[in-house]
Amino acid sequence: MSDLVFETSSGERIPVVVTTRRGLRNITLRPRTVPRREICISKPWLTPQSAALRFLERKRAWVERIFVRAPQKVRVYDGMVLNYLGRSVVVRHDPTRRGNCYSADGMTLYIGGGADMFERRLRDVIKQEFMTAVRDMVRGAPRELWPRRIALRDTTSRWGSCSSTGTISFSWRLAFAPTDVMRYVVMHELAHRRHMDHSPEFWAFVRELYGFGVERAKRWLATNGAQLHQYL
């Protein structure tokens, strides 16, 4: 962890990471809220660290607004109720189990192994089920739009992307969104298989693939998207 710390007016201590880059002309500042809360500063080779920290202090109001608006990470604990993939599930840690499994009614997920593996194993289960749900949604679209490959990412600024090679990537954190919002992102990226832009024709095709409710799903994601990063 960085020895440099930015202390907010509320008392939160946020690590500051300063890096030097050759060829850089100006100091750049990038607050990060996921997957961890930190402030990254890049400075030119000859700029002293003290100047970079003074620059950060001048931007204090802006930086604090970003961290106030971003959700704090919520640690998942034994017995917690999580909402993902359209259902509420109680997650339980059972160190006597070697694997993971659901209860007969599907309402409880038992995570085996040591306590230090609890969150990682839970993340793996959710990611695997999210991939299955995405593939099911893709199969509901015209076959000519199916991607050559589906990849999962943990991106902070994009929920999905479509490459010219036919690979479509999704943020697995969409698993915590309502299923209609998940489906919107899937249809959005599939539409890029025909229109690699955001032209009126593209949006018309998204609406054709998705059906009624596209704008509602877009608004939900714009308003609540940051909350999808609060777990794991």
PDB file of C-alpha atoms in Angstrom:
ATOM      1  CA  MET A   1       0.000   0.000   0.000  1.00  0.00           C
ATOM      2  CA  SER A   2       1.157   3.527  -0.702  1.00  0.00           C
ATOM      3  CA  ASP A   3       2.699   5.516   2.160  1.00  0.00           C
ATOM      4  CA  LEU A   4       1.021   8.650   0.805  1.00  0.00           C
ATOM      5  CA  VAL A   5      -2.522   9.298   1.996  1.00  0.00           C
ATOM      6  CA  PHE A   6      -5.245  11.786   1.080  1.00  0.00           C
ATOM      7  CA  GLU A   7      -7.489  12.401   4.082  1.00  0.00           C
ATOM      8  CA  THR A   8     -11.000  13.556   3.232  1.00  0.00           C
ATOM      9  CA  SER A   9     -13.022  15.993   5.320  1.00  0.00           C
ATOM     10  CA  SER A  10     -15.008  12.992   6.626  1.00  0.00           C
ATOM     11  CA  GLY A  11     -11.826  11.328   7.883  1.00  0.00           C
ATOM     12  CA  GLU A  12     -11.458   8.630   5.222  1.00  0.00           C
ATOM     13  CA  ARG A  13      -7.806   7.945   4.417  1.00  0.00           C
ATOM     14  CA  ILE A  14      -7.332   7.173   0.721  1.00  0.00           C
ATOM     15  CA  PRO A  15      -3.974   5.858  -0.569  1.00  0.00           C
ATOM     16  CA  VAL A  16      -2.196   8.077  -3.101  1.00  0.00           C
ATOM     17  CA  VAL A  17       0.028   6.470  -5.750  1.00  0.00           C
ATOM     18  CA  VAL A  18       2.433   8.811  -7.568  1.00  0.00           C
ATOM     19  CA  THR A  19       4.188   7.577 -10.714  1.00  0.00           C
ATOM     20  CA  THR A  20       6.690   9.306 -12.985  1.00  0.00           C
ATOM     21  CA  ARG A  21       6.311   9.066 -16.751  1.00  0.00           C
ATOM     22  CA  ARG A  22       8.827  10.147 -19.350  1.00  0.00           C
ATOM     23  CA  GLY A  23       7.323  12.292 -22.075  1.00  0.00           C
ATOM     24  CA  LEU A  24       4.449  13.493 -19.901  1.00  0.00           C
ATOM     25  CA  ARG A  25       4.056  17.279 -19.967  1.00  0.00           C
ATOM     26  CA  ASN A  26       1.501  17.866 -17.241  1.00  0.00           C
ATOM     27  CA  ILE A  27       0.421  16.314 -13.968  1.00  0.00           C
ATOM     28  CA  THR A  28      -2.591  14.042 -14.392  1.00  0.00           C
ATOM     29  CA  LEU A  29      -4.921  13.031 -11.598  1.00  0.00           C
ATOM     30  CA  ARG A  30      -7.180   9.960 -11.597  1.00  0.00           C
ATOM     31  CA  PRO A  31      -9.300   9.045  -8.559  1.00  0.00           C
ATOM     32  CA  ARG A  32     -10.295   5.367  -8.586  1.00  0.00           C
ATOM     33  CA  THR A  33     -13.214   3.971  -6.636  1.00  0.00           C
ATOM     34  CA  VAL A  34     -13.187   0.372  -7.940  1.00  0.00           C
ATOM     35  CA  PRO A  35     -11.936  -2.246  -7.477  1.00  0.00           C
ATOM     36  CA  ARG A  36     -10.222  -0.298  -4.662  1.00  0.00           C
ATOM     37  CA  ARG A  37     -10.374   3.327  -3.560  1.00  0.00           C
ATOM     38  CA  GLU A  38      -7.154   5.148  -4.378  1.00  0.00           C
ATOM     39  CA  ILE A  39      -5.832   8.248  -6.115  1.00  0.00           C
ATOM     40  CA  CYS A  40      -3.350   7.824  -8.959  1.00  0.00           C
ATOM     41  CA  ILE A  41      -1.151  10.767  -9.926  1.00  0.00           C
ATOM     42  CA  SER A  42       1.171  10.739 -12.931  1.00  0.00           C
ATOM     43  CA  LYS A  43       3.844  13.440 -13.132  1.00  0.00           C
ATOM     44  CA  PRO A  44       6.555  14.466 -15.626  1.00  0.00           C
ATOM     45  CA  TRP A  45      10.067  13.218 -14.989  1.00  0.00           C
ATOM     46  CA  LEU A  46      11.430  16.520 -13.645  1.00  0.00           C
ATOM     47  CA  THR A  47       8.379  17.493 -11.589  1.00  0.00           C
ATOM     48  CA  PRO A  48       8.950  16.945  -7.849  1.00  0.00           C
ATOM     49  CA  GLN A  49       6.501  14.818  -5.893  1.00  0.00           C
ATOM     50  CA  SER A  50       5.673  17.790  -3.685  1.00  0.00           C
ATOM     51  CA  ALA A  51       4.315  19.647  -6.723  1.00  0.00           C
ATOM     52  CA  ALA A  52       2.097  16.681  -7.582  1.00  0.00           C
ATOM     53  CA  LEU A  53       0.700  16.638  -4.045  1.00  0.00           C
ATOM     54  CA  ARG A  54       0.039  20.390  -4.134  1.00  0.00           C
ATOM     55  CA  PHE A  55      -1.860  19.844  -7.387  1.00  0.00           C
ATOM     56  CA  LEU A  56      -3.950  17.184  -5.645  1.00  0.00           C
ATOM     57  CA  GLU A  57      -4.740  19.592  -2.822  1.00  0.00           C
ATOM     58  CA  ARG A  58      -5.937  22.237  -5.299  1.00  0.00           C
ATOM     59  CA  LYS A  59      -8.329  19.630  -6.723  1.00  0.00           C
ATOM     60  CA  ARG A  60      -9.566  18.584  -3.265  1.00  0.00           C
ATOM     61  CA  ALA A  61     -13.211  19.601  -3.734  1.00  0.00           C
ATOM     62  CA  TRP A  62     -13.487  17.702  -7.024  1.00  0.00           C
ATOM     63  CA  VAL A  63     -11.760  14.586  -5.631  1.00  0.00           C
ATOM     64  CA  GLU A  64     -13.929  14.517  -2.522  1.00  0.00           C
ATOM     65  CA  ARG A  65     -17.118  14.738  -4.600  1.00  0.00           C
ATOM     66  CA  ILE A  66     -16.059  11.650  -6.562  1.00  0.00           C
ATOM     67  CA  PHE A  67     -15.477   9.552  -3.441  1.00  0.00           C
ATOM     68  CA  VAL A  68     -18.645  10.780  -1.719  1.00  0.00           C
ATOM     69  CA  ARG A  69     -20.773   9.768  -4.713  1.00  0.00           C
ATOM     70  CA  ALA A  70     -19.075   6.392  -5.235  1.00  0.00           C
ATOM     71  CA  PRO A  71     -20.343   3.465  -3.164  1.00  0.00           C
ATOM     72  CA  GLN A  72     -18.166   2.101  -0.403  1.00  0.00           C
ATOM     73  CA  LYS A  73     -17.147  -1.523  -0.761  1.00  0.00           C
ATOM     74  CA  VAL A  74     -19.452  -3.816   1.230  1.00  0.00           C
ATOM     75  CA  ARG A  75     -17.786  -6.913   2.615  1.00  0.00           C
ATOM     76  CA  VAL A  76     -19.796 -10.069   2.006  1.00  0.00           C
ATOM     77  CA  TYR A  77     -20.271 -12.127   5.168  1.00  0.00           C
ATOM     78  CA  ASP A  78     -21.666 -15.509   6.162  1.00  0.00           C
ATOM     79  CA  GLY A  79     -25.472 -15.326   6.178  1.00  0.00           C
ATOM     80  CA  MET A  80     -25.720 -12.233   3.998  1.00  0.00           C
ATOM     81  CA  VAL A  81     -28.527 -11.930   1.439  1.00  0.00           C
ATOM     82  CA  LEU A  82     -27.256 -11.047  -2.037  1.00  0.00           C
ATOM     83  CA  ASN A  83     -29.375 -10.094  -5.027  1.00  0.00           C
ATOM     84  CA  TYR A  84     -27.937 -11.330  -8.313  1.00  0.00           C
ATOM     85  CA  LEU A  85     -29.223 -12.698 -11.582  1.00  0.00           C
ATOM     86  CA  GLY A  86     -32.766 -11.769 -10.678  1.00  0.00           C
ATOM     87  CA  ARG A  87     -33.041 -13.567  -7.348  1.00  0.00           C
ATOM     88  CA  SER A  88     -32.218 -13.178  -3.654  1.00  0.00           C
ATOM     89  CA  VAL A  89     -29.790 -15.738  -2.246  1.00  0.00           C
ATOM     90  CA  VAL A  90     -28.468 -16.292   1.266  1.00  0.00           C
ATOM     91  CA  VAL A  91     -24.720 -16.965   1.058  1.00  0.00           C
ATOM     92  CA  ARG A  92     -23.303 -19.254   3.733  1.00  0.00           C
ATOM     93  CA  HIS A  93     -19.756 -20.323   4.451  1.00  0.00           C
ATOM     94  CA  ASP A  94     -19.359 -24.021   5.219  1.00  0.00           C
ATOM     95  CA  PRO A  95     -15.680 -24.922   5.760  1.00  0.00           C
ATOM     96  CA  THR A  96     -16.536 -28.641   5.886  1.00  0.00           C
ATOM     97  CA  ARG A  97     -17.456 -28.617   2.181  1.00  0.00           C
ATOM     98  CA  ARG A  98     -14.843 -28.978  -0.531  1.00  0.00           C
ATOM     99  CA  GLY A  99     -17.067 -27.456  -3.198  1.00  0.00           C
ATOM    100  CA  ASN A 100     -19.982 -25.047  -3.523  1.00  0.00           C
ATOM    101  CA  CYS A 101     -23.642 -25.931  -3.863  1.00  0.00           C
ATOM    102  CA  TYR A 102     -27.179 -24.564  -3.557  1.00  0.00           C
ATOM    103  CA  SER A 103     -29.825 -25.789  -1.168  1.00  0.00           C
ATOM    104  CA  ALA A 104     -32.650 -27.847  -2.650  1.00  0.00           C
ATOM    105  CA  ASP A 105     -34.883 -24.772  -2.989  1.00  0.00           C
ATOM    106  CA  GLY A 106     -32.080 -22.694  -4.533  1.00  0.00           C
ATOM    107  CA  MET A 107     -32.437 -19.983  -1.892  1.00  0.00           C
ATOM    108  CA  THR A 108     -29.125 -20.644  -0.105  1.00  0.00           C
ATOM    109  CA  LEU A 109     -25.653 -20.930  -1.608  1.00  0.00           C
ATOM    110  CA  TYR A 110     -23.077 -22.813   0.442  1.00  0.00           C
ATOM    111  CA  ILE A 111     -19.449 -21.845  -0.182  1.00  0.00           C
ATOM    112  CA  GLY A 112     -16.854 -24.378   0.897  1.00  0.00           C
ATOM    113  CA  GLY A 113     -13.181 -24.048   1.735  1.00  0.00           C
ATOM    114  CA  GLY A 114     -11.336 -21.733   4.080  1.00  0.00           C
ATOM    115  CA  ALA A 115     -12.612 -18.348   5.160  1.00  0.00           C
ATOM    116  CA  ASP A 116      -9.866 -16.652   3.160  1.00  0.00           C
ATOM    117  CA  MET A 117     -11.344 -18.187  -0.015  1.00  0.00           C
ATOM    118  CA  PHE A 118     -14.965 -17.228   0.714  1.00  0.00           C
ATOM    119  CA  GLU A 119     -15.262 -14.094  -1.426  1.00  0.00           C
ATOM    120  CA  ARG A 120     -13.149 -15.435  -4.283  1.00  0.00           C
ATOM    121  CA  ARG A 121     -15.193 -18.635  -4.514  1.00  0.00           C
ATOM    122  CA  LEU A 122     -18.446 -16.696  -4.332  1.00  0.00           C
ATOM    123  CA  ARG A 123     -17.221 -14.412  -7.101  1.00  0.00           C
ATOM    124  CA  ASP A 124     -16.374 -17.426  -9.252  1.00  0.00           C
ATOM    125  CA  VAL A 125     -19.862 -18.908  -8.792  1.00  0.00           C
ATOM    126  CA  ILE A 126     -21.572 -15.641  -9.754  1.00  0.00           C
ATOM    127  CA  LYS A 127     -19.314 -15.133 -12.766  1.00  0.00           C
ATOM    128  CA  GLN A 128     -19.993 -18.656 -14.015  1.00  0.00           C
ATOM    129  CA  GLU A 129     -23.752 -18.239 -13.668  1.00  0.00           C
ATOM    130  CA  PHE A 130     -23.594 -14.808 -15.280  1.00  0.00           C
ATOM    131  CA  MET A 131     -21.809 -16.298 -18.297  1.00  0.00           C
ATOM    132  CA  THR A 132     -24.546 -18.939 -18.595  1.00  0.00           C
ATOM    133  CA  ALA A 133     -27.239 -16.236 -18.461  1.00  0.00           C
ATOM    134  CA  VAL A 134     -25.442 -14.159 -21.117  1.00  0.00           C
ATOM    135  CA  ARG A 135     -25.154 -17.139 -23.443  1.00  0.00           C
ATOM    136  CA  ASP A 136     -28.870 -17.844 -23.046  1.00  0.00           C
ATOM    137  CA  MET A 137     -29.676 -14.227 -23.955  1.00  0.00           C
ATOM    138  CA  VAL A 138     -27.361 -14.370 -26.974  1.00  0.00           C
ATOM    139  CA  ARG A 139     -29.085 -17.513 -28.229  1.00  0.00           C
ATOM    140  CA  GLY A 140     -32.341 -15.563 -28.230  1.00  0.00           C
ATOM    141  CA  ALA A 141     -30.951 -13.187 -30.895  1.00  0.00           C
ATOM    142  CA  PRO A 142     -30.562 -13.894 -34.632  1.00  0.00           C
ATOM    143  CA  ARG A 143     -27.771 -16.377 -35.212  1.00  0.00           C
ATOM    144  CA  GLU A 144     -25.818 -14.075 -37.538  1.00  0.00           C
ATOM    145  CA  LEU A 145     -25.257 -11.742 -34.571  1.00  0.00           C
ATOM    146  CA  TRP A 146     -23.777 -14.387 -32.290  1.00  0.00           C
ATOM    147  CA  PRO A 147     -20.211 -13.506 -31.291  1.00  0.00           C
ATOM    148  CA  ARG A 148     -17.247 -15.725 -31.988  1.00  0.00           C
ATOM    149  CA  ARG A 149     -16.258 -15.462 -28.353  1.00  0.00           C
ATOM    150  CA  ILE A 150     -17.707 -14.079 -25.115  1.00  0.00           C
ATOM    151  CA  ALA A 151     -15.329 -12.737 -22.481  1.00  0.00           C
ATOM    152  CA  LEU A 152     -15.901 -11.449 -18.954  1.00  0.00           C
ATOM    153  CA  ARG A 153     -14.124  -8.372 -17.620  1.00  0.00           C
ATOM    154  CA  ASP A 154     -14.114  -6.308 -14.442  1.00  0.00           C
ATOM    155  CA  THR A 155     -14.113  -2.895 -16.075  1.00  0.00           C
ATOM    156  CA  THR A 156     -14.986   0.361 -14.336  1.00  0.00           C
ATOM    157  CA  SER A 157     -16.047   2.512 -17.278  1.00  0.00           C
ATOM    158  CA  ARG A 158     -17.668   0.155 -19.813  1.00  0.00           C
ATOM    159  CA  TRP A 159     -20.352  -2.464 -19.282  1.00  0.00           C
ATOM    160  CA  GLY A 160     -19.663  -4.144 -22.586  1.00  0.00           C
ATOM    161  CA  SER A 161     -17.636  -3.948 -25.769  1.00  0.00           C
ATOM    162  CA  CYS A 162     -17.635  -5.540 -29.205  1.00  0.00           C
ATOM    163  CA  SER A 163     -14.443  -5.976 -31.219  1.00  0.00           C
ATOM    164  CA  SER A 164     -14.121  -6.125 -34.980  1.00  0.00           C
ATOM    165  CA  THR A 165     -12.845  -9.710 -34.593  1.00  0.00           C
ATOM    166  CA  GLY A 166     -16.198 -10.846 -33.218  1.00  0.00           C
ATOM    167  CA  THR A 167     -15.390 -10.987 -29.503  1.00  0.00           C
ATOM    168  CA  ILE A 168     -17.937  -9.448 -27.149  1.00  0.00           C
ATOM    169  CA  SER A 169     -16.900  -8.621 -23.584  1.00  0.00           C
ATOM    170  CA  PHE A 170     -19.113  -7.889 -20.590  1.00  0.00           C
ATOM    171  CA  SER A 171     -18.531  -6.665 -17.065  1.00  0.00           C
ATOM    172  CA  TRP A 172     -19.513  -9.596 -14.864  1.00  0.00           C
ATOM    173  CA  ARG A 173     -20.847  -7.085 -12.310  1.00  0.00           C
ATOM    174  CA  LEU A 174     -23.951  -6.798 -14.462  1.00  0.00           C
ATOM    175  CA  ALA A 175     -24.957  -9.938 -12.552  1.00  0.00           C
ATOM    176  CA  PHE A 176     -26.049  -7.570  -9.754  1.00  0.00           C
ATOM    177  CA  ALA A 177     -28.299  -5.580 -12.114  1.00  0.00           C
ATOM    178  CA  PRO A 178     -31.924  -6.430 -12.920  1.00  0.00           C
ATOM    179  CA  THR A 179     -32.113  -9.044 -15.656  1.00  0.00           C
ATOM    180  CA  ASP A 180     -33.797  -6.621 -18.073  1.00  0.00           C
ATOM    181  CA  VAL A 181     -30.782  -4.296 -17.681  1.00  0.00           C
ATOM    182  CA  MET A 182     -28.422  -7.226 -18.300  1.00  0.00           C
ATOM    183  CA  ARG A 183     -30.372  -8.072 -21.417  1.00  0.00           C
ATOM    184  CA  TYR A 184     -30.190  -4.466 -22.618  1.00  0.00           C
ATOM    185  CA  VAL A 185     -26.373  -4.515 -22.470  1.00  0.00           C
ATOM    186  CA  VAL A 186     -26.272  -7.872 -24.267  1.00  0.00           C
ATOM    187  CA  MET A 187     -28.537  -6.627 -27.057  1.00  0.00           C
ATOM    188  CA  HIS A 188     -26.561  -3.381 -27.238  1.00  0.00           C
ATOM    189  CA  GLU A 189     -23.328  -5.254 -27.906  1.00  0.00           C
ATOM    190  CA  LEU A 190     -24.956  -7.702 -30.320  1.00  0.00           C
ATOM    191  CA  ALA A 191     -26.263  -4.733 -32.286  1.00  0.00           C
ATOM    192  CA  HIS A 192     -22.648  -3.668 -32.774  1.00  0.00           C
ATOM    193  CA  ARG A 193     -22.151  -6.839 -34.782  1.00  0.00           C
ATOM    194  CA  ARG A 194     -24.107  -5.056 -37.504  1.00  0.00           C
ATOM    195  CA  HIS A 195     -23.392  -1.382 -36.701  1.00  0.00           C
ATOM    196  CA  MET A 196     -19.956  -0.579 -35.245  1.00  0.00           C
ATOM    197  CA  ASP A 197     -21.065   2.891 -34.215  1.00  0.00           C
ATOM    198  CA  HIS A 198     -23.811   4.663 -32.272  1.00  0.00           C
ATOM    199  CA  SER A 199     -25.714   5.973 -35.271  1.00  0.00           C
ATOM    200  CA  PRO A 200     -29.516   6.322 -35.391  1.00  0.00           C
ATOM    201  CA  GLU A 201     -29.542   3.053 -37.321  1.00  0.00           C
ATOM    202  CA  PHE A 202     -27.677   1.356 -34.476  1.00  0.00           C
ATOM    203  CA  TRP A 203     -30.132   2.544 -31.824  1.00  0.00           C
ATOM    204  CA  ALA A 204     -33.066   1.543 -33.988  1.00  0.00           C
ATOM    205  CA  PHE A 205     -31.575  -1.950 -34.227  1.00  0.00           C
ATOM    206  CA  VAL A 206     -31.048  -2.105 -30.444  1.00  0.00           C
ATOM    207  CA  ARG A 207     -34.735  -1.277 -29.954  1.00  0.00           C
ATOM    208  CA  GLU A 208     -35.654  -3.937 -32.509  1.00  0.00           C
ATOM    209  CA  LEU A 209     -33.608  -6.586 -30.688  1.00  0.00           C
ATOM    210  CA  TYR A 210     -34.620  -5.596 -27.176  1.00  0.00           C
ATOM    211  CA  GLY A 211     -38.232  -4.572 -27.605  1.00  0.00           C
ATOM    212  CA  PHE A 212     -40.091  -2.133 -25.369  1.00  0.00           C
ATOM    213  CA  GLY A 213     -38.175  -0.636 -22.434  1.00  0.00           C
ATOM    214  CA  VAL A 214     -34.747   0.206 -23.870  1.00  0.00           C
ATOM    215  CA  GLU A 215     -34.743   3.756 -22.509  1.00  0.00           C
ATOM    216  CA  ARG A 216     -35.828   2.581 -19.063  1.00  0.00           C
ATOM    217  CA  ALA A 217     -32.946   0.077 -18.921  1.00  0.00           C
ATOM    218  CA  LYS A 218     -30.479   2.747 -20.055  1.00  0.00           C
ATOM    219  CA  ARG A 219     -31.687   5.150 -17.363  1.00  0.00           C
ATOM    220  CA  TRP A 220     -31.409   2.494 -14.659  1.00  0.00           C
ATOM    221  CA  LEU A 221     -27.812   1.747 -15.601  1.00  0.00           C
ATOM    222  CA  ALA A 222     -26.866   5.429 -15.760  1.00  0.00           C
ATOM    223  CA  THR A 223     -28.422   6.075 -12.343  1.00  0.00           C
ATOM    224  CA  ASN A 224     -27.478   2.909 -10.475  1.00  0.00           C
ATOM    225  CA  GLY A 225     -24.462   1.510 -12.318  1.00  0.00           C
ATOM    226  CA  ALA A 226     -21.921   2.560  -9.677  1.00  0.00           C
ATOM    227  CA  GLN A 227     -23.743   0.429  -7.085  1.00  0.00           C
ATOM    228  CA  LEU A 228     -22.904  -2.720  -9.058  1.00  0.00           C
ATOM    229  CA  HIS A 229     -19.311  -2.427  -7.882  1.00  0.00           C
ATOM    230  CA  GLN A 230     -20.034  -2.437  -4.155  1.00  0.00           C
ATOM    231  CA  TYR A 231     -19.589  -6.187  -3.642  1.00  0.00           C
ATOM    232  CA  LEU A 232     -16.607  -8.473  -4.130  1.00  0.00           C
TER     233      LEU A 232
END
